[in-house]
Amino acid sequence: MPSLRVLLVDDHPAFRASASAFLSTQAHLHVAAEAGSGEEALAFAGLESIDLVLLDLGLPGISGIDTARQLRQRTPASRIIVVTLQDDDEYQRQAIAAGADGFVSKSDFATTLMPQITRLFPTAAGTQSAT
């Protein structure tokens, strides 16, 4: 199966680097692009064929919620998982209402992200660790 193309959206370069390194250890996942803002994410989403968007809520400019809403309209086939420090029910409700397919706390990123991806892409059996 071809790799799932991932757009990683977070305004903190250190988190993007860490998340990208983690994702690179996962079979069938490829970070196709990274963005530091909602505006950048929307530009990449229009240029690339993206399967999965990992989206922070706390972004400069366009909020993560508004970015999710616009991504859902522009790229309806892409799946969106919100990855954020804002780990409460209200943020989760807003994210899902905006079109997110899943919600992962940054504090639980390494343990909860892959089950979410497997749920969204059940035929991507290669989402197990490549090590």
Coordinates of C-alpha atoms in Angstrom, one line a residue:
M1 CA 0.0 0.0 0.0
P2 CA 1.3 3.5 -0.8
S3 CA 2.3 5.8 2.1
L4 CA -0.3 8.0 3.7
R5 CA 0.6 11.6 3.0
V6 CA 0.6 13.7 6.2
L7 CA 0.4 17.4 6.6
L8 CA 1.8 18.4 10.0
V9 CA 0.5 21.7 11.3
D10 CA 1.9 23.3 14.5
D11 CA 3.3 26.7 15.2
H12 CA 6.1 25.2 17.4
P13 CA 9.1 24.0 15.3
A14 CA 10.3 21.8 18.1
F15 CA 7.0 19.9 18.3
R16 CA 6.9 19.6 14.5
A17 CA 10.4 18.1 14.5
S18 CA 9.6 15.7 17.2
A19 CA 6.3 14.6 15.7
S20 CA 7.9 14.3 12.3
A21 CA 10.7 12.1 13.8
F22 CA 8.0 9.9 15.4
L23 CA 6.0 9.6 12.3
S24 CA 9.1 8.6 10.3
T25 CA 9.3 5.5 12.4
Q26 CA 5.9 4.4 11.3
A27 CA 5.5 2.3 8.2
H28 CA 3.2 3.7 5.5
L29 CA 3.3 7.3 6.9
H30 CA 5.1 10.1 5.1
V31 CA 5.2 13.7 6.2
A32 CA 4.6 15.4 2.9
A33 CA 4.5 18.9 4.3
E34 CA 4.8 20.9 7.5
A35 CA 3.1 24.2 8.2
G36 CA 3.4 26.7 11.1
S37 CA 0.1 28.4 10.6
G38 CA -3.4 27.9 9.3
E39 CA -2.7 29.9 6.3
E40 CA 0.3 27.7 5.4
A41 CA -1.8 24.6 6.0
L42 CA -4.5 25.8 3.6
A43 CA -1.9 26.6 1.0
F44 CA -0.3 23.2 1.2
A45 CA -3.6 21.4 1.2
G46 CA -4.5 23.1 -2.1
L47 CA -1.2 22.1 -3.7
E48 CA -0.7 18.6 -2.4
S49 CA -2.8 15.4 -2.2
I50 CA -3.0 15.0 1.6
D51 CA -4.5 11.9 3.2
L52 CA -4.1 13.1 6.9
V53 CA -3.8 16.4 8.5
L54 CA -2.4 16.6 12.1
L55 CA -3.6 20.0 13.3
D56 CA -2.8 22.0 16.4
L57 CA -5.6 24.3 17.7
G58 CA -3.4 27.1 19.0
L59 CA -2.2 28.6 15.7
P60 CA -1.3 32.2 14.9
G61 CA -3.6 34.0 12.5
I62 CA -6.4 31.6 11.5
S63 CA -7.3 29.4 14.5
G64 CA -7.0 25.7 14.4
I65 CA -10.8 25.4 14.5
D66 CA -11.3 27.7 11.5
T67 CA -8.4 25.9 9.7
A68 CA -10.2 22.6 10.3
R69 CA -13.4 24.0 9.0
Q70 CA -11.8 25.4 5.8
L71 CA -9.7 22.2 5.2
R72 CA -12.9 20.1 5.5
Q73 CA -14.5 22.3 2.8
R74 CA -11.4 22.4 0.5
T75 CA -10.2 18.8 0.9
P76 CA -13.2 16.7 2.0
A77 CA -11.4 13.4 1.4
S78 CA -8.5 14.3 3.8
R79 CA -8.8 13.1 7.4
I80 CA -8.1 15.6 10.2
I81 CA -6.8 14.7 13.7
V82 CA -6.5 17.6 16.1
V83 CA -3.3 17.3 18.1
T84 CA -3.2 19.9 20.9
L85 CA -2.4 20.8 24.5
Q86 CA -6.0 22.0 24.8
D87 CA -7.2 18.7 26.2
D88 CA -10.8 19.4 27.3
D89 CA -14.3 18.4 26.2
E90 CA -15.2 21.9 24.9
Y91 CA -12.2 22.1 22.6
Q92 CA -12.8 18.5 21.4
R93 CA -16.5 19.3 20.8
Q94 CA -15.5 22.4 18.8
A95 CA -12.9 20.5 16.7
I96 CA -15.3 17.7 15.8
A97 CA -18.0 20.3 14.9
A98 CA -15.5 22.0 12.6
G99 CA -14.9 18.7 10.8
A100 CA -12.1 17.0 12.7
D101 CA -12.1 13.2 12.6
G102 CA -10.2 12.7 15.8
F103 CA -8.6 14.4 18.8
V104 CA -5.3 13.6 20.4
S105 CA -3.7 15.3 23.4
K106 CA 0.0 16.2 22.8
S107 CA 0.8 14.7 26.2
D108 CA -0.5 11.3 24.9
F109 CA 0.7 11.8 21.3
A110 CA 3.0 8.7 21.1
T111 CA 0.4 6.3 22.6
T112 CA -2.9 7.6 21.2
L113 CA -2.1 8.8 17.7
M114 CA -1.5 5.5 15.9
P115 CA -4.8 3.9 17.2
Q116 CA -6.6 7.0 15.8
I117 CA -4.9 6.7 12.4
T118 CA -5.7 2.9 12.3
R119 CA -9.3 3.7 13.0
L120 CA -9.4 6.3 10.2
F121 CA -7.4 4.2 7.7
P122 CA -8.2 0.5 8.5
T123 CA -6.8 -0.8 5.3
A124 CA -3.4 0.9 6.1
A125 CA -2.2 -2.2 8.0
G126 CA 1.3 -0.8 7.6
T127 CA 0.7 1.8 10.3
Q128 CA 2.7 -0.4 12.7
S129 CA 6.1 0.6 13.8
A130 CA 8.8 0.1 11.2
T131 CA 11.4 -0.9 13.8

